[in-house]
Coordinates of C-alpha atoms in Angstrom, one line a residue:
M1 CA 12.9 9.4 11.7
A2 CA 15.6 8.0 9.4
Q3 CA 14.8 10.7 6.7
R4 CA 16.3 13.4 9.0
Q5 CA 19.7 11.7 9.2
Q6 CA 22.6 12.8 7.2
Y7 CA 23.5 10.5 4.3
Q8 CA 26.6 10.3 2.2
P9 CA 26.0 11.1 -1.5
L10 CA 26.3 7.9 -3.5
G11 CA 27.3 9.4 -6.9
H12 CA 25.1 9.2 -10.0
I13 CA 22.2 6.8 -9.4
V14 CA 19.9 5.5 -12.1
V15 CA 16.5 4.1 -11.2
T16 CA 14.7 2.0 -13.9
G17 CA 11.0 2.2 -13.6
G18 CA 11.4 5.3 -11.5
S19 CA 8.0 6.7 -12.4
G20 CA 6.2 3.6 -11.0
F21 CA 4.9 2.9 -7.6
L22 CA 8.1 1.7 -5.9
G23 CA 10.5 3.5 -8.2
N24 CA 9.0 6.9 -7.6
H25 CA 9.2 6.4 -3.8
I26 CA 12.9 5.4 -4.1
V27 CA 13.5 8.6 -6.1
A28 CA 11.6 10.8 -3.7
L29 CA 13.4 9.2 -0.7
L30 CA 16.9 9.6 -2.2
H31 CA 16.0 13.2 -3.1
S32 CA 14.8 14.0 0.4
R33 CA 18.0 12.6 1.9
N34 CA 20.2 14.4 -0.7
A35 CA 21.8 11.0 -1.2
Y36 CA 23.3 11.4 -4.7
T37 CA 25.3 13.8 -6.8
K38 CA 22.9 13.1 -9.8
L39 CA 19.7 11.1 -10.1
T40 CA 18.3 9.8 -13.4
V41 CA 15.0 8.0 -14.0
L42 CA 14.6 5.6 -16.9
D43 CA 11.0 4.7 -17.8
L44 CA 8.5 4.6 -20.6
K45 CA 6.1 7.0 -18.9
K46 CA 6.3 10.4 -17.4
P47 CA 6.1 10.7 -13.6
A48 CA 2.8 12.0 -12.1
S49 CA 4.7 14.6 -10.1
P50 CA 8.3 15.2 -11.4
I51 CA 10.9 16.0 -8.7
S52 CA 12.9 19.2 -9.4
G53 CA 16.5 18.4 -10.2
V54 CA 15.9 14.8 -11.2
N55 CA 16.8 13.8 -14.8
Y56 CA 13.8 12.0 -16.4
I57 CA 14.3 9.9 -19.6
D58 CA 10.8 8.6 -20.6
T59 CA 11.8 6.9 -23.9
C60 CA 14.0 4.1 -22.6
D61 CA 12.9 0.6 -23.6
L62 CA 14.8 -1.9 -21.5
T63 CA 14.1 -4.6 -24.1
N64 CA 16.1 -2.7 -26.8
F65 CA 19.6 -3.5 -25.7
E66 CA 21.4 -1.3 -28.3
A67 CA 19.3 1.8 -27.3
L68 CA 19.8 0.9 -23.6
L69 CA 23.5 0.5 -23.9
S70 CA 23.7 3.9 -25.7
T71 CA 21.8 5.5 -22.9
F72 CA 24.0 4.0 -20.2
E73 CA 27.2 5.0 -22.1
S74 CA 26.0 8.6 -22.0
L75 CA 24.9 8.5 -18.4
K76 CA 28.1 7.1 -16.9
A77 CA 26.2 6.0 -13.8
D78 CA 27.8 4.8 -10.5
A79 CA 24.9 2.5 -9.5
V80 CA 21.6 1.3 -10.7
V81 CA 18.3 0.4 -8.9
H82 CA 16.3 -1.8 -11.2
T83 CA 12.6 -1.7 -10.3
A84 CA 11.1 -1.8 -13.8
S85 CA 8.5 -4.5 -14.2
P86 CA 5.0 -4.8 -15.7
N87 CA 1.9 -5.0 -13.6
H88 CA 1.5 -8.7 -12.7
T89 CA -2.3 -8.5 -12.9
M90 CA -2.2 -7.7 -16.6
G91 CA -1.6 -11.4 -17.5
N92 CA 0.5 -10.6 -20.5
K93 CA 3.1 -13.4 -20.4
D94 CA 5.1 -12.2 -23.4
L95 CA 5.5 -8.8 -21.8
M96 CA 6.4 -10.3 -18.5
Y97 CA 9.2 -12.3 -20.0
K98 CA 10.5 -9.6 -22.2
V99 CA 10.7 -7.0 -19.4
N100 CA 11.4 -9.2 -16.4
V101 CA 13.8 -11.6 -18.0
E102 CA 15.2 -10.1 -21.1
G103 CA 15.0 -6.6 -19.8
T104 CA 16.9 -7.5 -16.7
R105 CA 19.6 -9.2 -18.6
N106 CA 19.9 -6.1 -20.8
V107 CA 20.2 -3.9 -17.7
V108 CA 22.9 -6.2 -16.2
N109 CA 24.9 -6.3 -19.5
A110 CA 24.6 -2.5 -19.9
C111 CA 25.9 -2.0 -16.3
Q112 CA 28.8 -4.3 -16.9
E113 CA 29.8 -2.8 -20.2
T114 CA 29.7 0.8 -19.0
G115 CA 31.5 0.4 -15.7
V116 CA 28.6 0.7 -13.3
K117 CA 29.8 -0.3 -9.8
A118 CA 26.6 -1.7 -8.3
L119 CA 23.1 -2.9 -9.1
V120 CA 20.3 -3.3 -6.6
H121 CA 17.5 -5.5 -8.1
T122 CA 13.9 -5.4 -6.9
S123 CA 12.7 -9.0 -6.6
T124 CA 9.6 -10.3 -4.7
A125 CA 9.0 -12.4 -1.6
S126 CA 6.7 -14.6 -3.7
L127 CA 9.7 -16.4 -5.2
V128 CA 9.6 -18.9 -2.3
H129 CA 5.8 -19.3 -2.3
D130 CA 3.6 -21.8 -4.2
T131 CA 0.5 -19.6 -3.6
K132 CA -1.1 -22.5 -1.6
S133 CA 1.1 -23.5 1.3
D134 CA 1.6 -21.6 4.5
L135 CA 4.9 -19.7 5.0
I136 CA 5.9 -19.4 8.6
N137 CA 9.0 -17.2 9.4
A138 CA 10.4 -18.0 6.0
D139 CA 14.0 -16.9 5.4
E140 CA 16.5 -16.7 2.5
S141 CA 17.4 -20.4 2.9
Y142 CA 14.0 -21.4 1.4
P143 CA 14.3 -22.6 -2.2
L144 CA 12.8 -20.7 -5.1
I145 CA 9.5 -22.2 -6.3
M146 CA 9.6 -22.5 -10.1
G147 CA 8.4 -24.6 -13.0
K148 CA 5.3 -26.7 -12.6
D149 CA 5.2 -26.0 -8.8
Q150 CA 4.8 -22.2 -9.4
P151 CA 1.3 -21.4 -10.8
E152 CA 2.2 -17.6 -11.2
Y153 CA 4.1 -17.0 -14.4
Y154 CA 5.0 -13.5 -13.3
T155 CA 6.8 -15.0 -10.3
I156 CA 8.7 -17.4 -12.5
T157 CA 10.0 -14.5 -14.6
K158 CA 11.0 -12.6 -11.4
A159 CA 12.8 -15.7 -10.2
Q160 CA 14.7 -16.0 -13.5
A161 CA 15.6 -12.4 -13.2
E162 CA 16.9 -12.6 -9.7
I163 CA 19.0 -15.7 -10.4
H164 CA 20.7 -13.9 -13.3
V165 CA 21.3 -10.7 -11.2
L166 CA 22.9 -12.6 -8.4
A167 CA 24.9 -14.8 -10.7
S168 CA 26.3 -11.6 -12.3
N169 CA 27.9 -10.6 -9.0
R170 CA 31.8 -10.6 -9.2
T171 CA 32.0 -12.6 -12.4
P172 CA 35.5 -13.4 -13.8
E173 CA 34.9 -10.9 -16.6
Y174 CA 33.6 -8.2 -14.3
P175 CA 35.0 -9.0 -10.9
K176 CA 34.2 -5.6 -9.4
F177 CA 30.6 -5.4 -10.5
L178 CA 28.4 -6.0 -7.3
T179 CA 24.8 -7.0 -7.2
C180 CA 22.1 -7.9 -4.7
A181 CA 18.3 -8.5 -4.7
L182 CA 15.6 -7.3 -2.3
R183 CA 12.4 -9.3 -1.9
P184 CA 9.6 -7.1 -0.5
S185 CA 6.3 -8.6 0.6
A186 CA 2.8 -7.1 -0.2
M187 CA 3.8 -3.5 -0.7
F188 CA 1.2 -0.8 0.1
G189 CA 1.2 3.0 0.7
E190 CA 0.8 6.3 -1.1
G191 CA 0.4 5.7 -4.8
D192 CA -0.8 2.1 -4.3
V193 CA -3.2 0.7 -6.8
Q194 CA -3.2 -3.0 -6.0
L195 CA -3.8 -3.4 -2.3
I196 CA -5.4 -0.4 -0.5
P197 CA -7.8 0.7 -3.2
P198 CA -9.4 -2.7 -3.8
G199 CA -9.6 -3.1 0.0
L200 CA -11.4 0.2 0.3
S201 CA -13.8 -0.8 -2.4
A202 CA -15.0 -3.6 -0.2
Y203 CA -15.9 -0.9 2.5
Y204 CA -17.8 1.2 0.1
K205 CA -19.7 -1.8 -1.2
G206 CA -20.8 -2.6 2.3
Q207 CA -18.8 -5.9 2.6
T208 CA -17.1 -5.2 5.9
K209 CA -19.4 -7.5 7.9
V210 CA -18.3 -10.6 6.0
Q211 CA -15.1 -12.5 6.9
I212 CA -13.6 -15.6 5.3
G213 CA -11.7 -17.9 7.7
Q214 CA -11.1 -17.5 11.4
N215 CA -8.5 -14.7 11.0
N216 CA -5.8 -16.6 12.8
N217 CA -3.4 -16.4 9.8
L218 CA -0.5 -13.9 10.1
F219 CA 0.5 -12.1 6.9
D220 CA 3.4 -9.7 6.1
F221 CA 2.5 -6.4 4.5
T222 CA 5.2 -3.8 3.8
E223 CA 4.8 0.0 3.7
I224 CA 6.4 1.4 0.5
T225 CA 8.7 3.9 2.2
N226 CA 10.3 1.1 4.1
V227 CA 11.0 -0.8 0.8
A228 CA 12.5 2.4 -0.6
H229 CA 14.6 2.8 2.6
A230 CA 15.9 -0.8 2.2
H231 CA 17.0 0.0 -1.4
H232 CA 18.9 3.0 -0.2
L233 CA 20.7 0.9 2.4
A234 CA 21.5 -1.8 -0.1
L235 CA 22.9 0.8 -2.5
A236 CA 25.1 2.3 0.2
A237 CA 26.3 -1.1 1.3
L238 CA 27.3 -2.2 -2.2
L239 CA 29.1 1.0 -3.0
A240 CA 30.9 1.0 0.4
T241 CA 32.1 -2.5 -0.3
R242 CA 33.4 -1.5 -3.7
E243 CA 35.1 1.6 -2.3
R244 CA 36.8 -0.3 0.4
E245 CA 38.1 -3.0 -2.0
D246 CA 39.3 -0.3 -4.5
K247 CA 41.4 1.1 -1.6
G248 CA 42.9 -2.4 -0.9
G249 CA 40.6 -3.4 1.9
S250 CA 39.4 -6.9 2.5
V251 CA 36.4 -8.6 1.0
P252 CA 33.4 -8.9 3.5
L253 CA 33.1 -12.1 5.5
D254 CA 30.3 -14.4 4.3
T255 CA 28.3 -13.5 7.3
E256 CA 28.5 -9.8 6.5
R257 CA 28.2 -9.8 2.7
V258 CA 25.5 -7.9 0.9
D259 CA 26.8 -8.4 -2.7
G260 CA 25.6 -11.6 -4.3
E261 CA 22.8 -11.9 -1.7
A262 CA 19.0 -11.7 -1.5
F263 CA 17.1 -10.1 1.4
F264 CA 13.4 -10.3 2.4
I265 CA 12.0 -6.9 3.3
T266 CA 8.9 -6.4 5.4
N267 CA 7.5 -4.1 8.2
D268 CA 8.8 -6.7 10.7
S269 CA 5.3 -6.8 12.2
P270 CA 3.1 -9.5 10.6
V271 CA -0.6 -9.0 11.3
Y272 CA -3.7 -11.2 11.1
F273 CA -5.0 -10.8 7.6
F274 CA -8.4 -9.3 8.4
D275 CA -6.9 -7.1 11.1
F276 CA -5.0 -5.3 8.2
A277 CA -8.2 -5.1 6.2
R278 CA -10.2 -3.7 9.1
S279 CA -7.5 -1.1 9.8
V280 CA -7.8 0.1 6.2
W281 CA -11.6 0.2 6.5
A282 CA -11.4 2.0 9.9
A283 CA -9.1 4.6 8.4
A284 CA -11.9 5.4 5.9
G285 CA -14.5 5.6 8.6
D286 CA -15.8 2.1 9.1
E287 CA -17.3 1.4 12.6
T288 CA -18.1 -2.3 12.2
K289 CA -17.8 -4.2 15.5
N290 CA -16.5 -7.7 15.8
E291 CA -19.9 -9.1 17.0
Q292 CA -21.4 -7.8 13.7
V293 CA -19.1 -9.9 11.5
W294 CA -20.4 -13.0 9.8
T295 CA -17.6 -15.6 9.4
L296 CA -17.6 -18.0 6.5
S297 CA -15.3 -21.0 6.4
K298 CA -12.6 -21.3 3.8
D299 CA -14.4 -24.1 2.1
I300 CA -17.6 -22.1 1.8
G301 CA -15.5 -19.2 0.5
L302 CA -13.9 -21.3 -2.1
L303 CA -17.3 -22.7 -3.2
I304 CA -18.8 -19.2 -3.6
A305 CA -15.7 -18.0 -5.5
T306 CA -15.8 -21.0 -7.8
L307 CA -19.4 -20.4 -8.7
M308 CA -18.8 -16.7 -9.2
E309 CA -15.8 -17.4 -11.5
L310 CA -17.9 -19.9 -13.5
V311 CA -20.8 -17.4 -13.9
F312 CA -18.5 -14.5 -14.9
W313 CA -16.7 -16.8 -17.4
L314 CA -19.9 -18.1 -19.0
F315 CA -21.4 -14.6 -19.4
R316 CA -18.0 -12.9 -20.2
L317 CA -18.4 -10.5 -17.3
G318 CA -14.7 -10.1 -16.6
K319 CA -13.2 -10.7 -13.2
P320 CA -15.6 -11.4 -10.3
N321 CA -15.3 -9.6 -6.9
L322 CA -14.2 -12.8 -5.3
T323 CA -11.8 -15.4 -6.8
R324 CA -10.4 -18.7 -5.5
Q325 CA -7.0 -17.2 -5.4
Q326 CA -8.2 -14.3 -3.2
V327 CA -9.8 -16.8 -0.8
Q328 CA -6.5 -18.8 -0.6
Y329 CA -4.5 -15.6 0.2
T330 CA -7.1 -14.4 2.7
C331 CA -6.8 -17.6 4.7
M332 CA -3.1 -18.5 4.4
T333 CA -0.2 -17.7 6.8
R334 CA 2.6 -15.9 5.0
Y335 CA 5.3 -14.1 6.9
F336 CA 9.1 -13.8 6.7
N337 CA 12.2 -13.6 8.9
I338 CA 14.1 -10.4 8.0
D339 CA 17.0 -10.9 10.4
K340 CA 19.4 -11.0 7.5
A341 CA 18.3 -7.6 6.3
K342 CA 18.5 -6.2 9.8
T343 CA 22.0 -7.5 10.5
R344 CA 23.7 -7.0 7.1
L345 CA 21.8 -3.9 5.8
G346 CA 21.1 -2.3 9.1
Y347 CA 17.4 -2.3 8.0
E348 CA 14.6 -1.4 10.3
P349 CA 11.2 0.1 9.2
V350 CA 11.0 3.9 9.3
V351 CA 7.2 3.9 8.8
T352 CA 4.8 1.9 11.1
M353 CA 2.0 -0.2 9.8
Q354 CA -0.7 2.1 11.2
E355 CA 0.9 5.3 9.9
G356 CA 1.3 3.7 6.5
I357 CA -2.3 2.6 6.4
R358 CA -3.5 6.1 7.4
K359 CA -1.4 7.8 4.8
G360 CA -2.3 5.2 2.1
V361 CA -6.0 5.5 2.7
K362 CA -6.0 9.3 2.5
D363 CA -3.9 9.2 -0.7
A364 CA -6.1 6.6 -2.4
L365 CA -9.3 8.6 -1.7
Y366 CA -7.6 11.9 -2.7
R367 CA -6.6 10.3 -6.1
G368 CA -10.1 9.0 -6.5
V369 CA -8.9 5.5 -7.4
V370 CA -11.3 3.6 -5.1
R371 CA -14.1 2.0 -6.9
G372 CA -17.4 3.0 -5.3
Q373 CA -16.0 5.9 -3.2
P374 CA -18.0 9.1 -2.9
M375 CA -16.7 11.4 -5.7
E376 CA -16.7 14.4 -3.3
L377 CA -13.7 12.7 -1.6
K378 CA -11.6 12.9 -4.7
G379 CA -9.2 15.8 -4.4
K380 CA -10.2 16.5 -0.8
K381 CA -7.5 17.2 1.7
F382 CA -7.9 15.1 4.9
D383 CA -6.6 16.2 8.4

């Protein structure tokens, strides 16, 4: 596996949001590869399991530029991985804008003013999606969906952040500051709270015998270690470009460039939507056979979801188990072409879909974060 290879230390790396789902995996991966001389995490929360030798700063507010700049001046970092972002399910628009847009601008400015060489920004594959249309082999030439055509405010703020990050690459004032953006699709794995745990809840509620749609829609899910691996490759590419140019070497050709570019990241193996769900359920012990599954049409699913949303809204019961948005995602095709990442970053997945599902299910049950799971499974080690 790629983790066993020898990697060149990249200097002092700072990871914003390094105590979060993706950030923590990036920190752990870089640590396992001994890929830095120093590693610092900036976050507003402590990590669940601190890694020995990593410098954690849990009082850093990205929306406070003066404080952030002071922190960057003391760190003297070589490169930054910017993953910090609020949970998109919270629905707090003010927080989304302050962190995703203003916070990202502050990170960029702090990098530029303190001589940081490179910035890898975590974006999202949702930037090119209107949440309704099918995406078939979508690549980086697809336009960003913003404004009235983008119903997800979180995605709008992530688009604004990416645009600013890429526009900050090689500016006249900071011509040696290099940036790029990675766009992962539907991340899952150990530490996951938004994909595998809700999926497992359906299993423990006895809902595995119901399917919405014909399950003929391909969807891209991405194991979290692969996303972390892509960030490492992007860091290395930007810093190698900077080092080469500092020594008088040539600027990369347009067909080779990483700086100023965005890259979709997936497991490079789109699966039918319910095949992924059934793999998750099977890893937890589900034995439902295909002939036992009751298939509902998308229209019927939308009707049921609409009625449930109305009832839950009228009686203030919170969010129902099935929403219209969930039905849309369940029935849509959404997968991406990652040739650009493969050719320019040298990216290929290091964890397979099945291995990621197996590890993610074990981890979710061990943490006890699955609604409806038997409590005796919490804290239990699985073979």
